[in-house]
PDB file of C-alpha atoms in Angstrom:
ATOM      1  CA  VAL A   1      26.758  -1.388   3.818  1.00 87.00           C
ATOM      2  CA  GLY A   2      24.565  -2.119   1.233  1.00 94.00           C
ATOM      3  CA  PRO A   3      23.024   0.428  -1.453  1.00 95.00           C
ATOM      4  CA  ILE A   4      20.154   2.674  -0.352  1.00 96.00           C
ATOM      5  CA  LEU A   5      17.004   1.432  -1.558  1.00 97.00           C
ATOM      6  CA  LEU A   6      13.983   3.737  -2.554  1.00 98.00           C
ATOM      7  CA  GLY A   7      10.414   2.847  -1.229  1.00 98.00           C
ATOM      8  CA  VAL A   8       7.682   4.972  -2.588  1.00 99.00           C
ATOM      9  CA  ASN A   9       4.365   5.367  -0.703  1.00 99.00           C
ATOM     10  CA  VAL A  10       1.168   5.842  -3.066  1.00 99.00           C
ATOM     11  CA  ASP A  11      -1.362   6.401  -0.149  1.00 98.00           C
ATOM     12  CA  HIS A  12      -1.643  10.045  -1.052  1.00 98.00           C
ATOM     13  CA  VAL A  13      -2.639   9.215  -4.630  1.00 99.00           C
ATOM     14  CA  ALA A  14      -5.669   7.110  -3.189  1.00 98.00           C
ATOM     15  CA  THR A  15      -6.283  10.318  -0.920  1.00 98.00           C
ATOM     16  CA  LEU A  16      -6.661  12.457  -4.128  1.00 98.00           C
ATOM     17  CA  ARG A  17      -8.996   9.843  -5.670  1.00 98.00           C
ATOM     18  CA  GLN A  18     -11.117   9.581  -2.792  1.00 97.00           C
ATOM     19  CA  ALA A  19     -11.268  13.473  -2.480  1.00 97.00           C
ATOM     20  CA  ARG A  20     -12.281  13.915  -5.821  1.00 97.00           C
ATOM     21  CA  GLY A  21     -14.898  10.988  -5.759  1.00 97.00           C
ATOM     22  CA  THR A  22     -13.436   9.704  -9.049  1.00 97.00           C
ATOM     23  CA  ASN A  23     -11.679   6.506  -9.915  1.00 95.00           C
ATOM     24  CA  TYR A  24      -8.480   8.694 -10.637  1.00 96.00           C
ATOM     25  CA  PRO A  25      -5.748   9.216 -10.178  1.00 98.00           C
ATOM     26  CA  ASP A  26      -5.014   5.539  -9.907  1.00 98.00           C
ATOM     27  CA  PRO A  27      -2.663   4.302  -7.052  1.00 99.00           C
ATOM     28  CA  LEU A  28      -1.627   1.081  -9.190  1.00 99.00           C
ATOM     29  CA  SER A  29      -0.703   3.608 -12.194  1.00 99.00           C
ATOM     30  CA  ALA A  30       1.334   5.368  -9.838  1.00 99.00           C
ATOM     31  CA  ALA A  31       2.830   2.599  -8.283  1.00 99.00           C
ATOM     32  CA  LEU A  32       3.894   1.223 -11.847  1.00 99.00           C
ATOM     33  CA  LEU A  33       5.511   4.777 -12.724  1.00 99.00           C
ATOM     34  CA  ALA A  34       7.224   4.694  -9.660  1.00 99.00           C
ATOM     35  CA  GLU A  35       8.794   1.392 -10.213  1.00 98.00           C
ATOM     36  CA  GLN A  36       9.612   2.112 -14.033  1.00 99.00           C
ATOM     37  CA  SER A  37      11.395   4.993 -12.578  1.00 98.00           C
ATOM     38  CA  GLY A  38      13.514   2.948 -10.284  1.00 98.00           C
ATOM     39  CA  ALA A  39      11.589   2.408  -7.212  1.00 99.00           C
ATOM     40  CA  ASP A  40      12.850  -0.700  -5.352  1.00 99.00           C
ATOM     41  CA  SER A  41       9.385  -0.880  -3.375  1.00 99.00           C
ATOM     42  CA  ILE A  42       5.997   0.162  -3.049  1.00 99.00           C
ATOM     43  CA  THR A  43       4.219   0.864   0.197  1.00 99.00           C
ATOM     44  CA  ILE A  44       0.471   1.150   0.890  1.00 99.00           C
ATOM     45  CA  HIS A  45      -1.614   1.379   3.931  1.00 98.00           C
ATOM     46  CA  LEU A  46      -4.805  -0.566   4.137  1.00 98.00           C
ATOM     47  CA  ARG A  47      -6.813   0.968   6.953  1.00 96.00           C
ATOM     48  CA  GLU A  48      -9.591  -0.570   8.801  1.00 96.00           C
ATOM     49  CA  ASP A  49     -11.986   2.102   7.599  1.00 95.00           C
ATOM     50  CA  ARG A  50     -10.539   1.725   3.878  1.00 96.00           C
ATOM     51  CA  ARG A  51     -10.392   5.727   3.858  1.00 93.00           C
ATOM     52  CA  HIS A  52      -7.953   5.831   0.940  1.00 96.00           C
ATOM     53  CA  ILE A  53      -6.510   2.407  -0.060  1.00 98.00           C
ATOM     54  CA  VAL A  54      -9.111  -0.313  -0.463  1.00 98.00           C
ATOM     55  CA  ASP A  55      -8.725  -3.884  -0.734  1.00 98.00           C
ATOM     56  CA  GLN A  56      -8.852  -4.180  -4.675  1.00 98.00           C
ATOM     57  CA  ASP A  57      -5.866  -1.735  -4.530  1.00 98.00           C
ATOM     58  CA  VAL A  58      -3.806  -4.164  -2.642  1.00 98.00           C
ATOM     59  CA  GLU A  59      -4.916  -7.073  -4.871  1.00 98.00           C
ATOM     60  CA  LEU A  60      -3.811  -5.342  -7.903  1.00 98.00           C
ATOM     61  CA  MET A  61      -0.413  -4.079  -6.260  1.00 98.00           C
ATOM     62  CA  VAL A  62       0.559  -7.480  -5.227  1.00 98.00           C
ATOM     63  CA  LYS A  63      -0.428  -8.944  -8.689  1.00 98.00           C
ATOM     64  CA  SER A  64       1.109  -6.376 -10.867  1.00 98.00           C
ATOM     65  CA  ILE A  65       4.270  -5.026  -9.112  1.00 98.00           C
ATOM     66  CA  GLN A  66       7.427  -6.595  -9.936  1.00 98.00           C
ATOM     67  CA  SER A  67       9.422  -5.090  -7.054  1.00 98.00           C
ATOM     68  CA  ARG A  68       8.470  -5.505  -3.468  1.00 98.00           C
ATOM     69  CA  VAL A  69       4.987  -4.354  -1.788  1.00 99.00           C
ATOM     70  CA  ASN A  70       5.120  -3.375   1.661  1.00 99.00           C
ATOM     71  CA  LEU A  71       1.540  -3.360   3.269  1.00 99.00           C
ATOM     72  CA  GLU A  72       1.182  -1.203   6.162  1.00 98.00           C
ATOM     73  CA  MET A  73      -1.633  -2.501   8.428  1.00 98.00           C
ATOM     74  CA  ALA A  74      -3.143  -2.714  11.806  1.00 96.00           C
ATOM     75  CA  VAL A  75      -2.608  -5.729  14.113  1.00 94.00           C
ATOM     76  CA  THR A  76      -6.308  -7.037  13.750  1.00 95.00           C
ATOM     77  CA  ASP A  77      -7.712 -10.445  12.818  1.00 97.00           C
ATOM     78  CA  GLU A  78      -9.114  -9.015   9.531  1.00 97.00           C
ATOM     79  CA  MET A  79      -5.974  -7.265   8.482  1.00 97.00           C
ATOM     80  CA  LEU A  80      -3.805 -10.407   9.162  1.00 97.00           C
ATOM     81  CA  SER A  81      -6.248 -12.605   7.277  1.00 98.00           C
ATOM     82  CA  ILE A  82      -6.012 -10.262   4.464  1.00 98.00           C
ATOM     83  CA  ALA A  83      -2.187 -10.387   4.511  1.00 98.00           C
ATOM     84  CA  CYS A  84      -2.144 -14.059   4.724  1.00 98.00           C
ATOM     85  CA  ASP A  85      -4.505 -14.428   1.778  1.00 98.00           C
ATOM     86  CA  ILE A  86      -2.785 -11.657  -0.647  1.00 97.00           C
ATOM     87  CA  LYS A  87       0.837 -12.296   0.710  1.00 98.00           C
ATOM     88  CA  PRO A  88       2.522  -9.059  -0.007  1.00 98.00           C
ATOM     89  CA  SER A  89       6.290  -9.031   0.096  1.00 98.00           C
ATOM     90  CA  ASP A  90       6.664  -7.300   3.422  1.00 98.00           C
ATOM     91  CA  CYS A  91       4.145  -6.242   6.350  1.00 98.00           C
ATOM     92  CA  CYS A  92       4.651  -3.352   8.584  1.00 98.00           C
ATOM     93  CA  LEU A  93       2.503  -3.350  11.716  1.00 96.00           C
ATOM     94  CA  VAL A  94       1.289   0.055  12.484  1.00 95.00           C
ATOM     95  CA  PRO A  95      -1.268   1.513  15.149  1.00 91.00           C
ATOM     96  CA  GLU A  96      -4.488   2.592  13.562  1.00 86.00           C
ATOM     97  CA  ARG A  97      -5.413   5.152  16.190  1.00 78.00           C
ATOM     98  CA  ARG A  98      -3.188   7.314  18.149  1.00 71.00           C
ATOM     99  CA  ALA A  99      -4.330   5.681  21.589  1.00 72.00           C
ATOM    100  CA  GLU A 100      -2.494   2.663  20.217  1.00 64.00           C
ATOM    101  CA  LEU A 101       0.897   4.376  20.324  1.00 59.00           C
TER     102      LEU A 101
END
């Protein structure tokens, strides 16, 4: 058994940004801080409605994070296209709505 790895999800940082209606706190800044503090990967969830994380967040994460970026996404043509274009380290396919469980 290998070492336990730490993945940090920064979605709630984006939730705060959206709730405040500002450009802060910045999910990328939080992700970089987590990475500098020892995180092995960063997880973000790009929803179809762009409720919290937006396309620009995903693009900046993939370009800026040195460790792995795990993109959580729905199984739709649009999301699959984004993943193929941006090329995160990992993708996790998740239901968008409870009815999809």
